[in-house]
Amino acid sequence: MLKAILMKAAVMTAHSEPLSVTCVEVPQPGEGQILIKLRACGVCHSDVHIWKADFVPPEAPSPFILGHEGVGTIIALGAGVTGWDVGDPVGVPWLHDTCGRCNECLDEAEPFCQHQRAHGLHVPGAFAEYVVADTRFAVALPAEMDPVTTAPIMCAGVTAYGAIRRAGLKAGETCAIFGCGGLGLYAVQIATRLGARVLAIDSSPTKLEIARRYGAEWIDLADAGLVERLAGYDPKFHICINFAPTTATWDAMVAAVRPRGRIVAAAMVSKPVPLNQEWLTATGVTITGNQCRHPRGNARGRRHACGKAAGV
Ligand SMILES: [Zn+2]
Ligand SMILES: [Zn+2]
């Protein structure tokens, strides 16, 4: 019915060139998929990385439409879809699908699946009027929500939440959050609401003031004296999480974390950092990482009637 109907989309025709708002065909939902009419989509820094060709998929989607923080309404169901209805409000996150067969998928840790496909990287994303999503990864949303403020939660919000869960944060613990952009400020709000005492660190005094309003107990400016100041904290922090896309925070996290503490890398930092194994054996610090999080808790999203692994 929708075949040959055109939609407007912001298409990337070349890396680092302005997106071209043009007409392309409305995608068709396949088995286990839904067609969504979008109401809003956030712009994630990963979109910028992809646009600049920092991440290049082995096979570019056609058309190459960025965007993985979409919010919209279902307008058509693919074959075999149950538990979803036309008119349902729905979110479009980073993950389009995963292999469904590897240890990570079987352990419900799909963001670590090495065969995952993402909206706006491997398949067309949500900088468009319509997008197709897999019901296993689409996010059921409440009817009463503001699409503009809900959209960034689809990646930035769940990534911040995922990093905090990965850190195993417990109420009463101290948590140093490095980088107070979109993700870091979500993390400040989530960590404080989970009962942590939060130190927010950023190079921008304006962002630090926002972090304080959002619940940070302490703030510190990322300047030349930061590492020395953090080394003087007593006691040091149970958890350090990096949301700043730079290697510059590494020494500061090493200085701030307490023995047996946890360091979580959440920002995409491709350059290496120094690690002294003797320091690791002496402190017992755990170092781990996290990217997006599957916005689970969405029982409807698990009802995928076809029961087949995704085609990757
Ligand atoms: Zn993102
Ligand atoms: Zn997998």
PDB file of C-alpha atoms and ligand atoms in Angstrom:
ATOM      1  CA  MET A   1       0.000   0.000   0.000  1.00  0.00           C
ATOM      2  CA  LEU A   2       2.841   2.358   0.888  1.00  0.00           C
ATOM      3  CA  LYS A   3       5.019   1.285  -2.029  1.00  0.00           C
ATOM      4  CA  ALA A   4       6.402   4.115  -4.147  1.00  0.00           C
ATOM      5  CA  ILE A   5       5.252   6.716  -1.634  1.00  0.00           C
ATOM      6  CA  LEU A   6       8.037   9.178  -1.072  1.00  0.00           C
ATOM      7  CA  MET A   7       9.230  10.792   2.125  1.00  0.00           C
ATOM      8  CA  LYS A   8      11.644  13.556   2.969  1.00  0.00           C
ATOM      9  CA  ALA A   9      14.908  12.525   4.580  1.00  0.00           C
ATOM     10  CA  ALA A  10      18.224  14.143   5.450  1.00  0.00           C
ATOM     11  CA  VAL A  11      20.505  11.940   3.364  1.00  0.00           C
ATOM     12  CA  MET A  12      24.291  11.790   3.732  1.00  0.00           C
ATOM     13  CA  THR A  13      25.654  11.755   0.178  1.00  0.00           C
ATOM     14  CA  ALA A  14      29.304  12.238   1.206  1.00  0.00           C
ATOM     15  CA  HIS A  15      31.131  12.228   4.545  1.00  0.00           C
ATOM     16  CA  SER A  16      31.714  15.674   6.100  1.00  0.00           C
ATOM     17  CA  GLU A  17      29.438  17.336   3.531  1.00  0.00           C
ATOM     18  CA  PRO A  18      26.087  18.939   4.445  1.00  0.00           C
ATOM     19  CA  LEU A  19      23.201  16.453   4.582  1.00  0.00           C
ATOM     20  CA  SER A  20      20.863  16.712   1.617  1.00  0.00           C
ATOM     21  CA  VAL A  21      17.149  16.997   2.435  1.00  0.00           C
ATOM     22  CA  THR A  22      15.652  15.077  -0.421  1.00  0.00           C
ATOM     23  CA  CYS A  23      12.850  12.661  -1.350  1.00  0.00           C
ATOM     24  CA  VAL A  24      13.432   8.916  -1.017  1.00  0.00           C
ATOM     25  CA  GLU A  25      11.115   5.928  -0.942  1.00  0.00           C
ATOM     26  CA  VAL A  26       9.282   5.158   2.290  1.00  0.00           C
ATOM     27  CA  PRO A  27      10.833   1.905   3.635  1.00  0.00           C
ATOM     28  CA  GLN A  28       8.679  -1.198   3.967  1.00  0.00           C
ATOM     29  CA  PRO A  29       8.558  -3.209   7.216  1.00  0.00           C
ATOM     30  CA  GLY A  30       9.708  -6.816   6.822  1.00  0.00           C
ATOM     31  CA  GLU A  31       8.966  -9.796   9.052  1.00  0.00           C
ATOM     32  CA  GLY A  32       9.039  -8.768  12.715  1.00  0.00           C
ATOM     33  CA  GLN A  33       9.409  -5.102  11.835  1.00  0.00           C
ATOM     34  CA  ILE A  34       7.282  -1.987  12.173  1.00  0.00           C
ATOM     35  CA  LEU A  35       7.042   1.178  10.107  1.00  0.00           C
ATOM     36  CA  ILE A  36       7.225   4.323  12.233  1.00  0.00           C
ATOM     37  CA  LYS A  37       6.205   7.883  11.394  1.00  0.00           C
ATOM     38  CA  LEU A  38       8.734   9.997  13.244  1.00  0.00           C
ATOM     39  CA  ARG A  39       7.895  12.982  15.429  1.00  0.00           C
ATOM     40  CA  ALA A  40      11.407  13.842  16.648  1.00  0.00           C
ATOM     41  CA  CYS A  41      14.991  12.601  16.511  1.00  0.00           C
ATOM     42  CA  GLY A  42      17.952  13.644  18.632  1.00  0.00           C
ATOM     43  CA  VAL A  43      21.424  14.291  17.238  1.00  0.00           C
ATOM     44  CA  CYS A  44      24.023  12.097  18.963  1.00  0.00           C
ATOM     45  CA  HIS A  45      27.757  12.712  18.859  1.00  0.00           C
ATOM     46  CA  SER A  46      28.034   9.277  17.227  1.00  0.00           C
ATOM     47  CA  ASP A  47      26.090  10.742  14.288  1.00  0.00           C
ATOM     48  CA  VAL A  48      28.889  13.300  14.000  1.00  0.00           C
ATOM     49  CA  HIS A  49      31.536  10.534  14.204  1.00  0.00           C
ATOM     50  CA  ILE A  50      29.762   8.642  11.404  1.00  0.00           C
ATOM     51  CA  TRP A  51      29.333  11.831   9.364  1.00  0.00           C
ATOM     52  CA  LYS A  52      33.075  12.518   9.700  1.00  0.00           C
ATOM     53  CA  ALA A  53      33.871   8.884   8.708  1.00  0.00           C
ATOM     54  CA  ASP A  54      35.349   8.010  12.107  1.00  0.00           C
ATOM     55  CA  PHE A  55      33.133   4.902  11.894  1.00  0.00           C
ATOM     56  CA  VAL A  56      32.563   3.504   8.424  1.00  0.00           C
ATOM     57  CA  PRO A  57      30.296   0.463   8.034  1.00  0.00           C
ATOM     58  CA  PRO A  58      31.544  -2.322   5.736  1.00  0.00           C
ATOM     59  CA  GLU A  59      28.468  -1.675   3.618  1.00  0.00           C
ATOM     60  CA  ALA A  60      26.792   1.730   3.656  1.00  0.00           C
ATOM     61  CA  PRO A  61      22.996   1.707   3.960  1.00  0.00           C
ATOM     62  CA  SER A  62      21.068   3.018   0.988  1.00  0.00           C
ATOM     63  CA  PRO A  63      19.916   5.700   1.438  1.00  0.00           C
ATOM     64  CA  PHE A  64      22.470   6.649   4.133  1.00  0.00           C
ATOM     65  CA  ILE A  65      20.227   8.332   6.716  1.00  0.00           C
ATOM     66  CA  LEU A  66      21.744   9.076  10.132  1.00  0.00           C
ATOM     67  CA  GLY A  67      19.825   9.199  13.429  1.00  0.00           C
ATOM     68  CA  HIS A  68      19.289   6.720  16.266  1.00  0.00           C
ATOM     69  CA  GLU A  69      17.315   8.733  18.816  1.00  0.00           C
ATOM     70  CA  GLY A  70      13.928   8.614  17.094  1.00  0.00           C
ATOM     71  CA  VAL A  71      10.477   8.922  18.596  1.00  0.00           C
ATOM     72  CA  GLY A  72       7.315   8.405  16.608  1.00  0.00           C
ATOM     73  CA  THR A  73       4.135   6.438  16.049  1.00  0.00           C
ATOM     74  CA  ILE A  74       3.623   3.035  14.426  1.00  0.00           C
ATOM     75  CA  ILE A  75       1.770   3.295  11.128  1.00  0.00           C
ATOM     76  CA  ALA A  76       2.209  -0.236   9.717  1.00  0.00           C
ATOM     77  CA  LEU A  77       3.087  -3.712  11.027  1.00  0.00           C
ATOM     78  CA  GLY A  78       5.263  -6.218   9.171  1.00  0.00           C
ATOM     79  CA  ALA A  79       4.421  -9.910   8.940  1.00  0.00           C
ATOM     80  CA  GLY A  80       4.269 -11.832  12.208  1.00  0.00           C
ATOM     81  CA  VAL A  81       4.261  -8.809  14.524  1.00  0.00           C
ATOM     82  CA  THR A  82       2.164  -9.205  17.652  1.00  0.00           C
ATOM     83  CA  GLY A  83       1.961  -7.097  20.797  1.00  0.00           C
ATOM     84  CA  TRP A  84       2.177  -3.822  18.868  1.00  0.00           C
ATOM     85  CA  ASP A  85      -0.614  -1.808  17.274  1.00  0.00           C
ATOM     86  CA  VAL A  86      -0.832   0.922  14.700  1.00  0.00           C
ATOM     87  CA  GLY A  87      -0.897   4.192  16.627  1.00  0.00           C
ATOM     88  CA  ASP A  88       1.406   3.011  19.437  1.00  0.00           C
ATOM     89  CA  PRO A  89       4.079   5.540  20.454  1.00  0.00           C
ATOM     90  CA  VAL A  90       7.514   4.018  19.942  1.00  0.00           C
ATOM     91  CA  GLY A  91      11.221   4.824  20.230  1.00  0.00           C
ATOM     92  CA  VAL A  92      13.999   4.008  17.744  1.00  0.00           C
ATOM     93  CA  PRO A  93      17.307   3.364  19.556  1.00  0.00           C
ATOM     94  CA  TRP A  94      20.872   2.686  18.332  1.00  0.00           C
ATOM     95  CA  LEU A  95      20.382  -1.066  17.928  1.00  0.00           C
ATOM     96  CA  HIS A  96      18.374  -2.117  14.902  1.00  0.00           C
ATOM     97  CA  ASP A  97      19.057  -5.813  15.441  1.00  0.00           C
ATOM     98  CA  THR A  98      21.709  -8.272  16.625  1.00  0.00           C
ATOM     99  CA  CYS A  99      22.628 -11.823  15.611  1.00  0.00           C
ATOM    100  CA  GLY A 100      20.506 -13.462  18.299  1.00  0.00           C
ATOM    101  CA  ARG A 101      22.904 -16.424  18.439  1.00  0.00           C
ATOM    102  CA  CYS A 102      26.138 -15.335  20.143  1.00  0.00           C
ATOM    103  CA  ASN A 103      26.880 -15.601  23.870  1.00  0.00           C
ATOM    104  CA  GLU A 104      26.189 -11.881  24.350  1.00  0.00           C
ATOM    105  CA  CYS A 105      22.768 -12.088  22.715  1.00  0.00           C
ATOM    106  CA  LEU A 106      21.887 -15.245  24.637  1.00  0.00           C
ATOM    107  CA  ASP A 107      22.928 -13.514  27.882  1.00  0.00           C
ATOM    108  CA  GLU A 108      20.698 -10.499  27.014  1.00  0.00           C
ATOM    109  CA  ALA A 109      23.805  -8.328  26.621  1.00  0.00           C
ATOM    110  CA  GLU A 110      23.001  -7.426  23.013  1.00  0.00           C
ATOM    111  CA  PRO A 111      24.941  -4.122  22.940  1.00  0.00           C
ATOM    112  CA  PHE A 112      28.113  -6.268  23.054  1.00  0.00           C
ATOM    113  CA  CYS A 113      27.035  -8.433  20.110  1.00  0.00           C
ATOM    114  CA  GLN A 114      29.822  -8.155  17.541  1.00  0.00           C
ATOM    115  CA  HIS A 115      27.327  -8.643  14.694  1.00  0.00           C
ATOM    116  CA  GLN A 116      24.919  -5.884  15.669  1.00  0.00           C
ATOM    117  CA  ARG A 117      23.390  -3.478  13.181  1.00  0.00           C
ATOM    118  CA  ALA A 118      22.663   0.103  14.177  1.00  0.00           C
ATOM    119  CA  HIS A 119      20.227   2.688  12.871  1.00  0.00           C
ATOM    120  CA  GLY A 120      22.070   5.367  10.970  1.00  0.00           C
ATOM    121  CA  LEU A 121      25.186   3.231  10.490  1.00  0.00           C
ATOM    122  CA  HIS A 122      24.255  -0.165   9.052  1.00  0.00           C
ATOM    123  CA  VAL A 123      20.585   0.486   8.223  1.00  0.00           C
ATOM    124  CA  PRO A 124      18.756   3.772   7.517  1.00  0.00           C
ATOM    125  CA  GLY A 125      18.183   5.902  10.600  1.00  0.00           C
ATOM    126  CA  ALA A 126      15.632   8.393  11.847  1.00  0.00           C
ATOM    127  CA  PHE A 127      16.585  11.733  10.256  1.00  0.00           C
ATOM    128  CA  ALA A 128      13.546  11.131   8.068  1.00  0.00           C
ATOM    129  CA  GLU A 129       9.771  11.151   8.066  1.00  0.00           C
ATOM    130  CA  TYR A 130       9.616   7.346   8.362  1.00  0.00           C
ATOM    131  CA  VAL A 131      11.900   4.560   9.579  1.00  0.00           C
ATOM    132  CA  VAL A 132      11.667   0.782   9.932  1.00  0.00           C
ATOM    133  CA  ALA A 133      12.556  -0.792  13.298  1.00  0.00           C
ATOM    134  CA  ASP A 134      12.765  -4.370  14.572  1.00  0.00           C
ATOM    135  CA  THR A 135      10.187  -5.033  17.271  1.00  0.00           C
ATOM    136  CA  ARG A 136      12.811  -6.751  19.455  1.00  0.00           C
ATOM    137  CA  PHE A 137      14.671  -3.466  19.813  1.00  0.00           C
ATOM    138  CA  ALA A 138      11.969  -0.838  19.350  1.00  0.00           C
ATOM    139  CA  VAL A 139      10.978   0.840  22.610  1.00  0.00           C
ATOM    140  CA  ALA A 140       7.367   1.008  23.790  1.00  0.00           C
ATOM    141  CA  LEU A 141       6.703   4.525  25.089  1.00  0.00           C
ATOM    142  CA  PRO A 142       3.905   5.977  27.214  1.00  0.00           C
ATOM    143  CA  ALA A 143       1.167   7.861  25.372  1.00  0.00           C
ATOM    144  CA  GLU A 144       1.857  10.940  27.463  1.00  0.00           C
ATOM    145  CA  MET A 145       5.367  12.050  26.596  1.00  0.00           C
ATOM    146  CA  ASP A 146       7.076  14.945  24.907  1.00  0.00           C
ATOM    147  CA  PRO A 147       8.792  13.557  21.774  1.00  0.00           C
ATOM    148  CA  VAL A 148      11.500  16.240  21.781  1.00  0.00           C
ATOM    149  CA  THR A 149      12.704  15.597  25.330  1.00  0.00           C
ATOM    150  CA  THR A 150      12.139  11.822  25.075  1.00  0.00           C
ATOM    151  CA  ALA A 151      14.184  11.352  21.869  1.00  0.00           C
ATOM    152  CA  PRO A 152      17.693  11.797  23.381  1.00  0.00           C
ATOM    153  CA  ILE A 153      16.903   9.165  26.000  1.00  0.00           C
ATOM    154  CA  MET A 154      16.910   6.556  23.192  1.00  0.00           C
ATOM    155  CA  CYS A 155      20.746   6.741  23.071  1.00  0.00           C
ATOM    156  CA  ALA A 156      22.265   9.361  25.386  1.00  0.00           C
ATOM    157  CA  GLY A 157      19.944   8.537  28.280  1.00  0.00           C
ATOM    158  CA  VAL A 158      20.217   4.759  28.082  1.00  0.00           C
ATOM    159  CA  THR A 159      23.977   4.951  27.480  1.00  0.00           C
ATOM    160  CA  ALA A 160      24.440   6.962  30.676  1.00  0.00           C
ATOM    161  CA  TYR A 161      22.163   4.547  32.526  1.00  0.00           C
ATOM    162  CA  GLY A 162      24.051   1.572  31.062  1.00  0.00           C
ATOM    163  CA  ALA A 163      27.417   2.943  32.201  1.00  0.00           C
ATOM    164  CA  ILE A 164      26.113   3.380  35.736  1.00  0.00           C
ATOM    165  CA  ARG A 165      24.682  -0.140  35.745  1.00  0.00           C
ATOM    166  CA  ARG A 166      27.967  -1.447  34.347  1.00  0.00           C
ATOM    167  CA  ALA A 167      29.754   0.282  37.244  1.00  0.00           C
ATOM    168  CA  GLY A 168      27.510  -1.556  39.687  1.00  0.00           C
ATOM    169  CA  LEU A 169      26.775   1.688  41.528  1.00  0.00           C
ATOM    170  CA  LYS A 170      25.229   1.268  44.969  1.00  0.00           C
ATOM    171  CA  ALA A 171      23.483   3.859  47.118  1.00  0.00           C
ATOM    172  CA  GLY A 172      25.922   5.710  49.338  1.00  0.00           C
ATOM    173  CA  GLU A 173      28.883   5.256  47.003  1.00  0.00           C
ATOM    174  CA  THR A 174      30.836   8.144  45.530  1.00  0.00           C
ATOM    175  CA  CYS A 175      30.930   8.577  41.758  1.00  0.00           C
ATOM    176  CA  ALA A 176      33.139  10.924  39.730  1.00  0.00           C
ATOM    177  CA  ILE A 177      31.630  11.764  36.355  1.00  0.00           C
ATOM    178  CA  PHE A 178      34.072  13.072  33.758  1.00  0.00           C
ATOM    179  CA  GLY A 179      32.444  15.148  31.013  1.00  0.00           C
ATOM    180  CA  CYS A 180      29.156  16.978  31.513  1.00  0.00           C
ATOM    181  CA  GLY A 181      27.773  17.013  27.992  1.00  0.00           C
ATOM    182  CA  GLY A 182      24.462  15.315  27.258  1.00  0.00           C
ATOM    183  CA  LEU A 183      25.490  11.880  28.558  1.00  0.00           C
ATOM    184  CA  GLY A 184      27.345  13.133  31.618  1.00  0.00           C
ATOM    185  CA  LEU A 185      24.438  15.297  32.700  1.00  0.00           C
ATOM    186  CA  TYR A 186      22.065  12.347  32.345  1.00  0.00           C
ATOM    187  CA  ALA A 187      24.546  10.336  34.448  1.00  0.00           C
ATOM    188  CA  VAL A 188      24.641  13.010  37.171  1.00  0.00           C
ATOM    189  CA  GLN A 189      20.847  12.858  37.439  1.00  0.00           C
ATOM    190  CA  ILE A 190      20.660   9.048  37.395  1.00  0.00           C
ATOM    191  CA  ALA A 191      23.539   8.485  39.841  1.00  0.00           C
ATOM    192  CA  THR A 192      22.237  10.993  42.378  1.00  0.00           C
ATOM    193  CA  ARG A 193      18.742   9.516  42.182  1.00  0.00           C
ATOM    194  CA  LEU A 194      20.241   6.080  42.847  1.00  0.00           C
ATOM    195  CA  GLY A 195      21.696   7.484  46.044  1.00  0.00           C
ATOM    196  CA  ALA A 196      25.291   8.173  44.994  1.00  0.00           C
ATOM    197  CA  ARG A 197      27.300  11.242  45.980  1.00  0.00           C
ATOM    198  CA  VAL A 198      28.524  12.741  42.725  1.00  0.00           C
ATOM    199  CA  LEU A 199      31.558  14.770  41.700  1.00  0.00           C
ATOM    200  CA  ALA A 200      31.066  16.359  38.253  1.00  0.00           C
ATOM    201  CA  ILE A 201      34.121  17.330  36.201  1.00  0.00           C
ATOM    202  CA  ASP A 202      34.191  19.360  33.002  1.00  0.00           C
ATOM    203  CA  SER A 203      36.250  22.077  31.332  1.00  0.00           C
ATOM    204  CA  SER A 204      33.162  24.319  31.125  1.00  0.00           C
ATOM    205  CA  PRO A 205      32.097  26.221  34.280  1.00  0.00           C
ATOM    206  CA  THR A 206      28.638  26.650  32.733  1.00  0.00           C
ATOM    207  CA  LYS A 207      28.170  22.876  32.399  1.00  0.00           C
ATOM    208  CA  LEU A 208      29.426  22.395  35.942  1.00  0.00           C
ATOM    209  CA  GLU A 209      26.770  24.753  37.246  1.00  0.00           C
ATOM    210  CA  ILE A 210      24.121  22.734  35.388  1.00  0.00           C
ATOM    211  CA  ALA A 211      25.589  19.565  36.933  1.00  0.00           C
ATOM    212  CA  ARG A 212      25.302  21.133  40.370  1.00  0.00           C
ATOM    213  CA  ARG A 213      21.658  22.037  39.727  1.00  0.00           C
ATOM    214  CA  TYR A 214      21.080  18.427  38.624  1.00  0.00           C
ATOM    215  CA  GLY A 215      22.369  17.077  41.926  1.00  0.00           C
ATOM    216  CA  ALA A 216      26.188  16.958  41.877  1.00  0.00           C
ATOM    217  CA  GLU A 217      27.464  17.431  45.420  1.00  0.00           C
ATOM    218  CA  TRP A 218      30.892  18.559  44.220  1.00  0.00           C
ATOM    219  CA  ILE A 219      32.145  20.103  40.965  1.00  0.00           C
ATOM    220  CA  ASP A 220      35.703  20.508  39.708  1.00  0.00           C
ATOM    221  CA  LEU A 221      37.063  22.277  36.649  1.00  0.00           C
ATOM    222  CA  ALA A 222      39.142  20.157  34.263  1.00  0.00           C
ATOM    223  CA  ASP A 223      42.204  22.389  34.190  1.00  0.00           C
ATOM    224  CA  ALA A 224      45.942  21.782  34.508  1.00  0.00           C
ATOM    225  CA  GLY A 225      45.703  21.201  38.271  1.00  0.00           C
ATOM    226  CA  LEU A 226      42.882  18.633  38.170  1.00  0.00           C
ATOM    227  CA  VAL A 227      44.988  15.469  38.524  1.00  0.00           C
ATOM    228  CA  GLU A 228      46.835  16.848  41.531  1.00  0.00           C
ATOM    229  CA  ARG A 229      43.609  17.932  43.229  1.00  0.00           C
ATOM    230  CA  LEU A 230      41.957  14.552  42.633  1.00  0.00           C
ATOM    231  CA  ALA A 231      45.017  12.732  43.983  1.00  0.00           C
ATOM    232  CA  GLY A 232      44.481  14.649  47.219  1.00  0.00           C
ATOM    233  CA  TYR A 233      40.883  13.474  47.775  1.00  0.00           C
ATOM    234  CA  ASP A 234      40.519  11.268  50.839  1.00  0.00           C
ATOM    235  CA  PRO A 235      38.728   8.971  50.574  1.00  0.00           C
ATOM    236  CA  LYS A 236      38.831   8.616  46.823  1.00  0.00           C
ATOM    237  CA  PHE A 237      35.927   7.618  44.598  1.00  0.00           C
ATOM    238  CA  HIS A 238      34.274   4.217  44.313  1.00  0.00           C
ATOM    239  CA  ILE A 239      33.482   4.840  40.647  1.00  0.00           C
ATOM    240  CA  CYS A 240      34.924   6.978  37.838  1.00  0.00           C
ATOM    241  CA  ILE A 241      32.997   7.154  34.546  1.00  0.00           C
ATOM    242  CA  ASN A 242      34.360   8.861  31.462  1.00  0.00           C
ATOM    243  CA  PHE A 243      31.886  10.551  29.106  1.00  0.00           C
ATOM    244  CA  ALA A 244      34.443  12.968  27.610  1.00  0.00           C
ATOM    245  CA  PRO A 245      35.665  11.969  24.118  1.00  0.00           C
ATOM    246  CA  THR A 246      39.336  12.497  25.004  1.00  0.00           C
ATOM    247  CA  THR A 247      42.298  10.636  26.497  1.00  0.00           C
ATOM    248  CA  ALA A 248      42.919  13.651  28.766  1.00  0.00           C
ATOM    249  CA  THR A 249      40.649  12.286  31.504  1.00  0.00           C
ATOM    250  CA  TRP A 250      42.546   9.001  31.942  1.00  0.00           C
ATOM    251  CA  ASP A 251      45.214  10.223  34.370  1.00  0.00           C
ATOM    252  CA  ALA A 252      42.521  12.062  36.304  1.00  0.00           C
ATOM    253  CA  MET A 253      40.445   8.883  36.678  1.00  0.00           C
ATOM    254  CA  VAL A 254      43.493   6.914  37.821  1.00  0.00           C
ATOM    255  CA  ALA A 255      44.178   9.660  40.368  1.00  0.00           C
ATOM    256  CA  ALA A 256      40.558   9.767  41.573  1.00  0.00           C
ATOM    257  CA  VAL A 257      39.644   6.092  41.895  1.00  0.00           C
ATOM    258  CA  ARG A 258      40.061   4.338  45.232  1.00  0.00           C
ATOM    259  CA  PRO A 259      41.621   0.874  45.662  1.00  0.00           C
ATOM    260  CA  ARG A 260      39.080  -1.762  44.514  1.00  0.00           C
ATOM    261  CA  GLY A 261      37.157   0.997  42.709  1.00  0.00           C
ATOM    262  CA  ARG A 262      35.726   0.800  39.192  1.00  0.00           C
ATOM    263  CA  ILE A 263      36.590   2.796  36.076  1.00  0.00           C
ATOM    264  CA  VAL A 264      34.056   2.746  33.226  1.00  0.00           C
ATOM    265  CA  ALA A 265      34.887   3.991  29.720  1.00  0.00           C
ATOM    266  CA  ALA A 266      31.647   5.255  28.173  1.00  0.00           C
ATOM    267  CA  ALA A 267      32.906   7.841  25.666  1.00  0.00           C
ATOM    268  CA  MET A 268      34.215   6.723  22.287  1.00  0.00           C
ATOM    269  CA  VAL A 269      37.974   7.310  22.615  1.00  0.00           C
ATOM    270  CA  SER A 270      39.981   5.577  19.890  1.00  0.00           C
ATOM    271  CA  LYS A 271      43.470   6.578  21.024  1.00  0.00           C
ATOM    272  CA  PRO A 272      45.289   4.406  23.630  1.00  0.00           C
ATOM    273  CA  VAL A 273      45.964   5.415  27.228  1.00  0.00           C
ATOM    274  CA  PRO A 274      48.850   4.309  29.487  1.00  0.00           C
ATOM    275  CA  LEU A 275      48.140   1.550  31.995  1.00  0.00           C
ATOM    276  CA  ASN A 276      50.665   0.500  34.633  1.00  0.00           C
ATOM    277  CA  GLN A 277      49.980  -3.140  35.460  1.00  0.00           C
ATOM    278  CA  GLU A 278      51.760  -2.808  38.793  1.00  0.00           C
ATOM    279  CA  TRP A 279      49.235  -0.112  39.744  1.00  0.00           C
ATOM    280  CA  LEU A 280      46.490  -2.510  38.716  1.00  0.00           C
ATOM    281  CA  THR A 281      47.813  -5.379  40.839  1.00  0.00           C
ATOM    282  CA  ALA A 282      48.375  -3.062  43.826  1.00  0.00           C
ATOM    283  CA  THR A 283      44.921  -1.446  43.728  1.00  0.00           C
ATOM    284  CA  GLY A 284      42.622  -4.166  42.394  1.00  0.00           C
ATOM    285  CA  VAL A 285      40.789  -1.525  40.380  1.00  0.00           C
ATOM    286  CA  THR A 286      38.314  -2.866  37.823  1.00  0.00           C
ATOM    287  CA  ILE A 287      38.438  -1.237  34.385  1.00  0.00           C
ATOM    288  CA  THR A 288      35.573  -1.875  32.010  1.00  0.00           C
ATOM    289  CA  GLY A 289      33.554  -0.210  29.288  1.00  0.00           C
ATOM    290  CA  ASN A 290      30.047   0.225  28.017  1.00  0.00           C
ATOM    291  CA  GLN A 291      28.400   1.587  24.918  1.00  0.00           C
ATOM    292  CA  CYS A 292      24.667   1.886  24.463  1.00  0.00           C
ATOM    293  CA  ARG A 293      22.244  -0.133  26.544  1.00  0.00           C
ATOM    294  CA  HIS A 294      19.294  -2.050  25.202  1.00  0.00           C
ATOM    295  CA  PRO A 295      16.349  -0.181  26.718  1.00  0.00           C
ATOM    296  CA  ARG A 296      15.003  -3.365  28.273  1.00  0.00           C
ATOM    297  CA  GLY A 297      12.044  -3.428  30.590  1.00  0.00           C
ATOM    298  CA  ASN A 298      10.056  -3.302  27.392  1.00  0.00           C
ATOM    299  CA  ALA A 299       8.150  -6.569  27.439  1.00  0.00           C
ATOM    300  CA  ARG A 300       6.317  -5.664  24.277  1.00  0.00           C
ATOM    301  CA  GLY A 301       9.587  -5.376  22.403  1.00  0.00           C
ATOM    302  CA  ARG A 302      10.380  -9.007  23.165  1.00  0.00           C
ATOM    303  CA  ARG A 303       7.302 -10.330  21.396  1.00  0.00           C
ATOM    304  CA  HIS A 304       8.780 -11.142  18.061  1.00  0.00           C
ATOM    305  CA  ALA A 305       6.434 -13.640  16.569  1.00  0.00           C
ATOM    306  CA  CYS A 306       8.662 -14.903  13.763  1.00  0.00           C
ATOM    307  CA  GLY A 307      11.065 -16.367  16.344  1.00  0.00           C
ATOM    308  CA  LYS A 308      13.909 -16.242  13.847  1.00  0.00           C
ATOM    309  CA  ALA A 309      17.367 -14.842  14.310  1.00  0.00           C
ATOM    310  CA  ALA A 310      17.933 -11.501  12.656  1.00  0.00           C
ATOM    311  CA  GLY A 311      19.380 -11.658   9.171  1.00  0.00           C
ATOM    312  CA  VAL A 312      22.958 -10.624   9.733  1.00  0.00           C
TER     313      VAL A 312
HETATM  314 ZN    ZN B   1      24.143   7.696  20.096  1.00  0.00          ZN
HETATM  315 ZN    ZN B   2      24.875 -11.587  18.902  1.00  0.00          ZN
END
